[in-house]
Coordinates of C-alpha atoms in Angstrom, one line a residue:
M1 CA 176.5 304.6 158.6
K2 CA 175.8 300.9 159.5
F3 CA 178.2 298.2 157.5
V4 CA 178.6 294.5 157.7
A5 CA 175.4 292.5 159.3
P6 CA 176.1 289.4 160.8
L7 CA 174.2 287.5 157.9
L8 CA 176.9 289.4 155.4
L9 CA 179.8 287.7 157.3
S10 CA 178.4 284.2 157.3
T11 CA 177.5 284.2 153.5
V12 CA 181.2 285.6 152.5
V13 CA 182.6 283.7 150.0
F14 CA 184.7 281.5 152.1
S15 CA 185.1 278.4 153.9
F16 CA 185.8 279.1 157.6
A17 CA 186.2 275.3 158.3
A18 CA 189.4 275.1 155.8
L19 CA 191.5 277.2 158.7
A20 CA 190.8 274.3 161.3
Q21 CA 192.0 271.7 159.1
R22 CA 195.3 270.2 158.2
P23 CA 195.1 269.4 154.3
S24 CA 198.1 267.9 152.8
D25 CA 200.6 269.2 150.1
R26 CA 198.5 268.0 147.3
D27 CA 195.5 270.2 148.5
L28 CA 197.6 273.3 147.9
P29 CA 195.6 276.1 146.3
R30 CA 196.7 276.5 142.9
I31 CA 196.2 278.2 139.3
D32 CA 193.3 275.9 137.1
R33 CA 193.5 276.9 133.6
S34 CA 190.7 274.3 131.9
G35 CA 188.0 277.1 131.8
V36 CA 187.2 279.9 129.6
H37 CA 189.2 282.0 132.0
P38 CA 191.9 280.5 134.7
A39 CA 190.8 280.1 138.5
L40 CA 191.8 280.1 141.9
I41 CA 191.3 276.8 143.4
V42 CA 191.1 276.5 147.0
E43 CA 190.0 273.1 148.7
G44 CA 189.1 271.9 144.8
K45 CA 186.7 274.6 144.2
P46 CA 187.1 278.1 142.4
F47 CA 187.4 280.6 144.9
L48 CA 186.8 284.2 144.5
M49 CA 189.2 286.2 147.0
L50 CA 187.1 289.5 148.3
S51 CA 190.6 291.4 149.3
A52 CA 191.9 294.5 150.6
Q53 CA 195.5 295.6 150.9
V54 CA 196.8 297.4 153.7
N55 CA 198.9 300.1 153.9
N56 CA 202.8 299.3 153.2
S57 CA 203.4 300.1 157.5
S58 CA 200.4 298.6 158.6
A59 CA 201.5 294.8 158.9
W60 CA 202.7 294.7 162.6
Q61 CA 200.9 293.8 165.8
G62 CA 200.2 297.1 167.0
E63 CA 198.4 298.1 164.0
M64 CA 196.3 295.2 163.5
P65 CA 192.9 296.0 165.8
A66 CA 192.8 299.4 163.3
V67 CA 193.5 296.8 160.2
W68 CA 190.6 294.2 161.3
R69 CA 188.0 297.0 161.9
T70 CA 188.2 297.9 158.4
L71 CA 188.3 294.7 157.0
N72 CA 185.4 293.7 158.7
D73 CA 183.5 296.4 158.0
L74 CA 184.4 295.5 154.1
G75 CA 183.5 291.9 154.4
V76 CA 186.7 290.6 152.5
N77 CA 187.5 286.9 153.0
T78 CA 191.2 287.7 152.6
L79 CA 193.7 290.1 153.6
E80 CA 196.9 291.3 151.7
A81 CA 199.6 292.2 153.6
P82 CA 203.7 292.6 153.0
V83 CA 206.4 290.6 154.6
Y84 CA 209.5 293.1 154.7
W85 CA 212.7 291.5 154.1
E86 CA 214.4 294.0 156.1
T87 CA 212.6 292.5 159.3
L88 CA 212.6 288.8 157.9
E89 CA 216.9 288.8 157.9
P90 CA 217.8 291.9 159.8
E91 CA 221.4 290.3 160.0
E92 CA 222.5 288.3 157.2
G93 CA 221.6 284.4 158.0
R94 CA 219.6 285.1 161.1
F95 CA 215.8 285.0 160.1
D96 CA 213.2 286.3 162.5
F97 CA 209.4 285.1 161.6
A98 CA 207.6 287.1 164.3
Q99 CA 205.8 289.1 161.8
I100 CA 204.8 286.0 159.5
D101 CA 203.5 284.2 162.4
M102 CA 201.7 287.1 163.6
L103 CA 200.0 287.5 160.4
L104 CA 199.1 283.8 160.3
R105 CA 197.8 283.8 163.8
E106 CA 195.6 287.2 163.4
A107 CA 194.2 285.8 159.8
R108 CA 193.2 282.5 161.5
A109 CA 191.5 284.2 164.6
H110 CA 189.4 286.5 162.1
K111 CA 188.9 283.6 159.6
K112 CA 190.7 285.2 156.8
H113 CA 192.9 284.2 153.9
L114 CA 195.9 285.9 153.4
V115 CA 198.1 287.0 150.1
L116 CA 201.4 288.0 151.4
L117 CA 203.5 290.2 149.4
W118 CA 207.4 289.9 149.5
F119 CA 209.0 293.4 149.7
G120 CA 212.5 292.2 148.4
T121 CA 214.8 293.5 146.0
W122 CA 212.0 295.9 145.0
K123 CA 209.6 297.9 146.1
N124 CA 207.9 300.3 143.5
G125 CA 211.4 300.0 142.0
S126 CA 213.7 300.8 144.8
P127 CA 215.4 298.2 147.4
G128 CA 213.8 300.3 150.3
Y129 CA 212.7 297.3 152.0
A130 CA 216.1 295.5 152.0
P131 CA 218.2 294.8 154.7
E132 CA 220.5 297.3 156.4
W133 CA 223.3 294.8 155.7
V134 CA 222.6 295.0 151.9
K135 CA 221.9 298.8 151.5
R136 CA 225.3 299.6 153.4
D137 CA 227.3 297.3 151.0
P138 CA 227.1 298.7 147.4
A139 CA 230.1 297.2 146.3
R140 CA 228.7 293.8 146.9
F141 CA 225.1 294.6 146.1
P142 CA 225.3 297.2 143.4
L143 CA 222.6 299.6 142.5
S144 CA 222.0 300.3 138.8
L145 CA 223.6 303.1 136.8
K146 CA 222.6 305.9 134.9
A147 CA 224.6 306.5 131.4
D148 CA 226.8 309.0 133.2
G149 CA 227.6 306.4 135.8
M150 CA 225.6 308.0 138.7
P151 CA 223.5 305.6 140.5
V152 CA 219.8 304.8 140.5
F153 CA 218.1 304.2 143.7
S154 CA 217.2 300.4 142.3
L155 CA 219.5 297.4 143.0
S156 CA 221.1 296.0 139.6
P157 CA 219.0 293.1 138.2
F158 CA 223.1 291.9 137.5
G159 CA 223.9 291.6 140.8
T160 CA 224.5 288.1 141.5
A161 CA 225.1 288.5 145.4
S162 CA 221.7 290.7 145.3
L163 CA 220.0 287.8 143.6
A164 CA 221.3 285.0 145.9
A165 CA 220.6 286.5 148.8
D166 CA 216.9 287.7 148.0
E167 CA 216.6 283.9 146.8
R168 CA 217.8 282.6 149.9
A169 CA 215.5 284.9 152.2
F170 CA 212.5 284.0 150.1
T171 CA 213.1 280.4 150.0
T172 CA 213.6 280.3 153.9
L173 CA 210.1 282.3 153.8
M174 CA 208.6 279.5 151.7
R175 CA 210.2 276.8 154.1
H176 CA 208.6 278.4 156.7
L177 CA 205.2 278.7 155.6
K178 CA 205.2 274.8 154.5
Q179 CA 206.0 274.1 158.0
S180 CA 203.9 276.7 159.8
D181 CA 200.5 277.1 157.6
P182 CA 199.5 273.3 156.6
Q183 CA 195.6 274.8 157.4
H184 CA 197.1 276.8 153.7
T185 CA 195.7 280.0 155.4
V186 CA 198.3 281.7 152.9
L187 CA 196.6 281.4 149.0
L188 CA 198.9 283.3 147.0
I189 CA 202.8 285.0 147.0
Q190 CA 203.4 288.1 145.4
V191 CA 207.4 288.1 144.2
E192 CA 208.6 291.5 144.8
N193 CA 206.3 294.8 144.7
E194 CA 206.2 296.8 141.4
T195 CA 209.4 295.8 139.8
G196 CA 211.6 297.9 137.6
M197 CA 213.3 301.5 137.7
W198 CA 212.8 305.0 137.9
G199 CA 215.6 307.1 136.4
S200 CA 216.9 305.2 134.1
M201 CA 215.6 303.1 131.2
R202 CA 218.1 300.3 132.1
D203 CA 221.4 299.6 133.9
H204 CA 224.5 300.6 132.4
S205 CA 227.1 299.1 135.0
P206 CA 229.7 297.4 133.1
A207 CA 227.8 293.8 133.5
A208 CA 224.7 295.3 132.2
D209 CA 226.8 297.0 129.1
A210 CA 228.6 293.9 128.2
V211 CA 225.3 292.0 128.1
F212 CA 223.5 294.7 126.1
T213 CA 225.7 294.4 123.3
Q214 CA 225.4 290.4 123.1
T215 CA 223.0 288.6 121.0
V216 CA 219.1 289.1 122.1
P217 CA 217.9 285.1 123.7
A218 CA 216.0 283.3 121.5
A219 CA 213.2 283.1 124.3
V220 CA 212.9 287.0 124.0
L221 CA 212.7 287.0 120.2
Q222 CA 210.2 284.4 119.8
S223 CA 208.0 286.4 122.6
M224 CA 208.2 289.6 120.6
G225 CA 207.2 288.1 117.3
K226 CA 211.0 288.6 116.1
A227 CA 211.9 284.6 115.9
K228 CA 213.6 284.9 112.2
T229 CA 215.6 287.7 113.6
H230 CA 219.2 287.6 114.8
G231 CA 221.3 290.4 116.4
N232 CA 221.9 292.5 120.1
W233 CA 219.5 294.5 121.3
S234 CA 219.8 297.7 119.5
E235 CA 219.8 296.3 116.4
I236 CA 216.6 294.1 116.8
F237 CA 214.3 296.8 119.0
G238 CA 216.0 300.0 118.0
Q239 CA 214.6 302.5 120.4
D240 CA 212.7 300.2 122.5
A241 CA 215.9 298.4 123.1
E242 CA 216.9 299.9 126.7
E243 CA 212.9 299.1 128.0
F244 CA 212.9 295.7 126.8
F245 CA 216.4 294.8 128.0
S246 CA 215.4 296.0 131.4
A247 CA 212.1 293.8 131.2
W248 CA 214.4 290.4 130.5
A249 CA 216.9 291.3 133.3
I250 CA 214.3 291.8 135.8
A251 CA 212.1 288.9 134.5
R252 CA 214.9 286.9 134.3
Y253 CA 215.8 288.0 137.9
V254 CA 212.3 287.2 139.3
Q255 CA 212.0 283.6 137.4
Q256 CA 215.2 282.6 139.5
V257 CA 213.4 283.7 142.9
A258 CA 210.1 282.4 142.1
A259 CA 211.4 279.2 140.8
A260 CA 213.3 278.5 144.1
G261 CA 210.5 279.4 146.5
K262 CA 208.3 277.0 144.5
A263 CA 210.6 274.1 144.5
V264 CA 210.2 274.6 148.5
Y265 CA 206.4 275.2 148.6
G266 CA 204.2 275.2 145.2
L267 CA 202.1 278.0 146.3
P268 CA 200.8 280.1 143.1
M269 CA 203.1 283.1 142.5
Y270 CA 202.4 286.4 140.7
V271 CA 204.0 289.5 140.0
N272 CA 202.0 293.2 140.1
A273 CA 202.9 295.9 137.8
A274 CA 202.9 299.3 137.9
L275 CA 201.2 300.4 134.6
R276 CA 202.0 302.5 131.9
D277 CA 199.0 304.4 130.5
P278 CA 197.1 301.7 128.3
I279 CA 195.7 303.8 125.5
H280 CA 198.6 307.2 125.5
P281 CA 201.9 305.3 126.4
G282 CA 204.2 308.1 127.6
G283 CA 207.6 308.1 126.4
P284 CA 211.3 306.9 128.7
G285 CA 210.9 308.4 132.3
S286 CA 206.9 308.2 132.0
F287 CA 206.8 304.8 133.7
E288 CA 208.7 302.2 135.4
S289 CA 211.1 300.7 132.9
G290 CA 211.4 296.9 133.1
G291 CA 208.2 296.3 135.4
P292 CA 205.7 293.9 133.3
T293 CA 203.8 296.7 131.7
F294 CA 201.6 295.7 129.1
D295 CA 204.1 296.1 125.9
V296 CA 206.3 293.6 127.2
L297 CA 203.5 290.8 129.1
T298 CA 204.9 288.3 126.4
L299 CA 208.3 288.6 127.4
W300 CA 207.6 288.1 131.0
H301 CA 205.4 285.3 130.3
A302 CA 208.7 283.8 128.2
V303 CA 211.0 284.6 130.5
A304 CA 209.5 283.7 134.1
P305 CA 207.3 280.7 133.7
S306 CA 207.2 280.2 137.2
L307 CA 204.9 283.4 137.6
D308 CA 200.9 281.9 137.6
G309 CA 200.1 285.6 136.9
I310 CA 201.2 288.9 136.0
E311 CA 198.7 291.4 137.7
P312 CA 198.0 295.2 137.2
D313 CA 197.9 298.0 140.0
I314 CA 195.3 300.3 139.0
Y315 CA 195.4 303.8 140.0
L316 CA 193.8 305.3 136.5
P317 CA 190.3 306.4 137.5
G318 CA 189.3 306.7 133.8
Y319 CA 186.8 304.4 132.2
E320 CA 188.4 303.9 129.2
E321 CA 191.8 303.3 130.8
N322 CA 190.7 300.8 133.2
M323 CA 188.7 298.9 130.5
A324 CA 192.2 298.5 128.3
V325 CA 194.1 297.6 131.4
L326 CA 191.5 294.6 131.9
R327 CA 191.6 293.7 128.2
Q328 CA 195.3 293.9 128.3
Y329 CA 195.9 291.7 131.6
S330 CA 193.3 289.1 131.0
A331 CA 194.8 288.6 127.3
D332 CA 196.8 285.1 126.1
G333 CA 195.7 283.1 129.3
N334 CA 197.0 285.7 131.8
A335 CA 194.9 284.6 135.3
L336 CA 193.8 287.7 136.1
F337 CA 193.8 289.5 139.5
V338 CA 193.6 292.8 140.8
P339 CA 196.1 293.0 143.4
E340 CA 195.6 296.9 143.8
I341 CA 193.2 299.3 143.0
G342 CA 192.7 303.0 143.9
N343 CA 190.4 303.2 147.2
R344 CA 188.5 306.8 146.1
P345 CA 185.0 305.6 145.9
E346 CA 184.9 306.1 141.8
Y347 CA 187.2 302.8 141.6
A348 CA 184.6 300.9 143.0
R349 CA 182.5 300.7 140.3
Y350 CA 184.8 298.6 138.3
F351 CA 184.7 295.5 140.2
F352 CA 182.0 293.8 138.3
A353 CA 183.9 294.8 134.8
A354 CA 186.9 292.9 136.3
L355 CA 185.0 290.1 136.9
G356 CA 183.8 289.9 133.4
H357 CA 187.1 290.1 132.4
G358 CA 187.6 286.6 134.3
A359 CA 189.0 288.0 137.5
F360 CA 189.4 285.4 140.4
G361 CA 190.1 288.4 143.0
W362 CA 190.1 292.2 143.5
S363 CA 191.4 294.1 146.1
P364 CA 191.5 297.9 147.0
F365 CA 194.8 299.5 148.2
G366 CA 195.2 301.2 151.7
M367 CA 192.3 299.9 153.5
D368 CA 192.7 300.1 157.4
A369 CA 192.4 302.8 160.1
T370 CA 195.7 303.1 160.9
G371 CA 195.6 306.9 160.4
Y372 CA 197.5 307.0 156.9
V373 CA 196.0 307.6 153.6
N374 CA 197.5 308.0 150.3
A375 CA 195.5 311.0 149.3
P376 CA 195.4 312.5 146.5
L377 CA 196.1 309.0 144.7
G378 CA 193.4 307.5 147.1
A379 CA 190.7 308.6 149.4
A380 CA 191.4 312.0 151.8
H381 CA 189.7 309.8 154.6
I382 CA 189.1 306.1 155.1
D383 CA 185.5 306.6 156.8
A384 CA 182.3 304.9 156.3
D385 CA 181.5 307.1 153.2
A386 CA 185.0 305.8 151.4
L387 CA 184.1 302.4 152.4
H388 CA 180.4 302.2 151.5
P389 CA 180.6 301.3 147.8
F390 CA 183.6 298.8 148.2
E391 CA 181.4 297.6 151.0
Q392 CA 178.6 297.2 148.6
N393 CA 180.6 295.0 146.1
Y394 CA 181.6 292.5 148.6
R395 CA 177.9 292.3 149.8
V396 CA 176.5 291.6 146.4
A397 CA 179.2 289.0 145.6
A398 CA 178.1 287.3 149.2
L399 CA 174.5 287.0 147.8
F400 CA 176.0 284.6 145.2
G401 CA 177.0 282.2 148.1
G402 CA 180.1 280.6 146.7
Q403 CA 178.6 280.0 143.2
L404 CA 180.4 283.3 141.5
A405 CA 183.5 281.9 140.8
A406 CA 182.6 278.7 139.2
W407 CA 180.7 281.0 136.8
I408 CA 183.3 283.1 136.4
R409 CA 185.9 280.4 135.4
E410 CA 182.7 279.0 132.9
G411 CA 182.9 282.3 131.3
R412 CA 179.0 282.9 132.1
V413 CA 179.6 286.5 133.5
Q414 CA 179.5 289.6 132.0
G415 CA 180.3 293.0 134.0
I416 CA 180.2 296.3 133.2
A417 CA 181.0 299.8 134.7
E418 CA 179.5 303.0 134.1
D419 CA 181.4 305.5 131.3
H420 CA 181.3 309.0 132.3
V421 CA 180.5 309.8 128.4
R422 CA 178.1 306.8 127.5
H423 CA 175.3 306.6 129.6
T424 CA 173.8 303.6 128.1
E425 CA 175.4 300.3 127.3
D426 CA 174.4 296.9 125.3
I427 CA 175.6 293.7 126.4
V428 CA 175.0 290.8 124.0
L429 CA 174.3 288.0 126.0
G430 CA 176.5 284.6 125.0
N431 CA 174.6 281.3 124.1
S432 CA 171.2 283.2 123.7
S433 CA 169.1 285.7 121.9
W434 CA 169.0 288.2 124.3
K435 CA 171.1 291.5 125.1
A436 CA 170.8 293.6 127.8
T437 CA 170.8 297.5 128.0
V438 CA 172.3 298.8 131.0
S439 CA 171.4 302.7 131.7
Y440 CA 172.6 305.3 134.4
G441 CA 170.8 307.8 136.2
L442 CA 167.1 307.0 135.1
P443 CA 164.6 306.9 137.7
S444 CA 162.7 303.9 138.9
F445 CA 159.5 304.7 137.1
W446 CA 158.8 305.5 133.5
T447 CA 160.3 308.1 131.5
D448 CA 160.8 308.8 128.0
K449 CA 163.7 310.5 128.2
P450 CA 167.3 309.3 127.7
A451 CA 169.6 308.3 130.1
P452 CA 171.5 311.2 131.7
G453 CA 174.2 309.3 133.7
N454 CA 174.6 309.4 137.7
K455 CA 175.5 312.7 138.7
V456 CA 179.0 310.8 139.9
P457 CA 179.4 307.7 138.0
A458 CA 179.2 304.9 140.1
G459 CA 177.0 302.5 138.3
E460 CA 177.8 298.9 137.3
A461 CA 175.9 295.7 136.6
L462 CA 176.9 292.2 136.2
I463 CA 175.0 289.3 134.5
V464 CA 175.4 285.5 134.7
N465 CA 174.0 283.4 132.0
L466 CA 172.3 280.5 133.6
G467 CA 170.5 278.9 130.1
P468 CA 168.9 280.4 126.8
D469 CA 166.6 282.4 128.5
E470 CA 167.3 282.7 132.0
F471 CA 170.1 285.1 134.0
L472 CA 171.1 286.2 137.3
V473 CA 170.8 290.1 137.3
T474 CA 172.6 292.4 140.0
G475 CA 173.6 296.0 139.7
L476 CA 174.1 299.0 141.7
H477 CA 172.9 302.5 140.3
C478 CA 171.7 301.5 137.3
R479 CA 168.6 300.0 135.4
V480 CA 168.7 296.8 133.2
D481 CA 166.2 295.5 130.5
F482 CA 166.4 292.9 128.2
S483 CA 165.5 292.7 124.6
S484 CA 165.2 289.8 121.9
M485 CA 168.1 290.4 119.0
V486 CA 165.6 288.4 116.5
Q487 CA 163.7 291.0 114.4
G488 CA 160.4 291.6 115.5
K489 CA 160.1 289.9 118.7
Q490 CA 159.6 291.4 122.3
H491 CA 160.3 290.0 125.5
M492 CA 158.1 288.8 128.4
W493 CA 159.1 288.3 132.0
I494 CA 158.2 284.8 133.3
S495 CA 159.3 285.5 136.7
V496 CA 161.5 287.6 138.4
E497 CA 162.8 286.3 141.8
E498 CA 165.0 288.3 144.1
G499 CA 166.9 286.0 146.7
D500 CA 170.4 284.7 147.3
Y501 CA 172.5 281.2 147.2
T502 CA 173.5 279.3 150.3
Q503 CA 175.3 276.0 149.6
G504 CA 174.2 276.5 146.0
I505 CA 170.6 276.5 146.8
W506 CA 169.0 279.4 145.5
H507 CA 166.6 280.8 148.1
R508 CA 163.7 282.9 146.6
T509 CA 162.7 286.0 148.8
R510 CA 160.2 287.8 146.9
L511 CA 158.6 288.2 143.6
W512 CA 159.1 291.5 141.2
N513 CA 156.2 292.4 139.3
G514 CA 154.3 295.2 138.4
D515 CA 155.9 298.4 138.7
Q516 CA 159.1 296.5 139.8
T517 CA 159.7 295.1 136.3
D518 CA 157.5 297.0 133.9
Y519 CA 160.1 299.9 133.2
G520 CA 163.5 297.6 133.5
L521 CA 165.2 296.2 136.4
N522 CA 166.3 299.5 139.1
F523 CA 169.1 298.8 141.3
F524 CA 170.2 301.4 143.5
D525 CA 172.0 301.2 146.6
E526 CA 170.8 298.3 148.3
P527 CA 172.9 294.9 146.9
Q528 CA 170.0 292.8 145.3
L529 CA 170.4 289.6 143.5
L530 CA 167.8 288.6 141.0
R531 CA 166.8 285.6 139.0
V532 CA 165.2 286.3 135.8
R533 CA 163.5 284.3 133.0
I534 CA 162.1 285.8 129.9
M535 CA 160.7 285.1 127.1
S536 CA 159.7 286.1 123.7
Y537 CA 156.6 287.1 121.5
E538 CA 155.5 288.5 118.3

């Protein structure tokens, strides 16, 4: 199966010239909140990150050829790659920047941007990437303790030496980036990775126990709707006390690391979340306590204001769960980005839905040909079949020629994914008198039968509102039709143009009419973008 053609690579939403320039710090990438949705601004314009994250152990020079083979096939414009504390600071106070410099060099050579993931105090709740000198000195860098005094493989958020060491290493990283990346190859920094702890709902060390009995900070009370109350954690929060206490302790720790790093070099920063089930949240032990799960997002925002976003790592394949996560992590002005989503083909159909919720980026995880796969959580093989649905998403995005990010910011974009239960869905199109009906599993010609759904849910659709009677429409494995919401009125196509955008200008390649429009607009596996004008009549 063939993948990215030269035309696609030339149209991907990315300014290659930026990597050869040396802009000033005032031109740093930033999060802009002036629109309906927060946007990532790169070189003064909204930017949509079409990303992929490599496996944890793939960010090494010898693995990069296998990384780029996959990423070039996908058509990404941004690589997410980890930076390891254990290699950055192999001996206390001695720093080795070889891995960071390699990533910068490789990204520039391949005309890609970077998101760097700081694997510091926490990586999936553990200090697995902490240097040996940290791991071998538990007296100085203590682990969290269970209620019975047994240690948990997670550094205590009350470890002052741990915090100081992480902060020093992180600020050193940021200082090096400021000096070595004037081109702004790096767009974002992830601070830690899936913070929290497994095996205990909170740290029971003497330091933690002492704070647990103290009065809950006012900022926490305010953020959790308890501003008029007063008391310690158990008195205020009851059965949730230990989880909320952990969230406060870890968010406070992360805030200090992020704030120190930003003071050196002000790139946008975020944390990623190991999700708690958004519909049927399990009890203690079923999720990573203290991390930015949906029930403590307001707390995290209040305690860690240096973060520009709190982002979901999505490994829940179900439709309802995915939609709930997107709603939760796009609420209250959070700058939504999906830094990890499963790489099984069934996850690809959620791309348009994420954009419809305002996401400025999206990234399937484990996208490299280094030989490792995270099955059964992820795909069993990273081959052409596994990559294809993700590649098609990015090929569709490329047809917009850089315009899509601005429309997302303006709230003009609506996107949906196929539900395995409901095979037809209506979209009310804002600022118009129209609704779109998206159906799955129908033939391209006439039928009087209801939509049966695709045999394997793979459909998705995206609509951009250009005006009261004008829309951009695209989709994969679906049919899109329009109808008037004014009673008694029917719709008529004025024109349906297929084409793409180049430097902000629409280029028509052909007109659709006749069989191609009489039964709705049918999208299958080939990326296509339509510019549609419609009118109503009685």
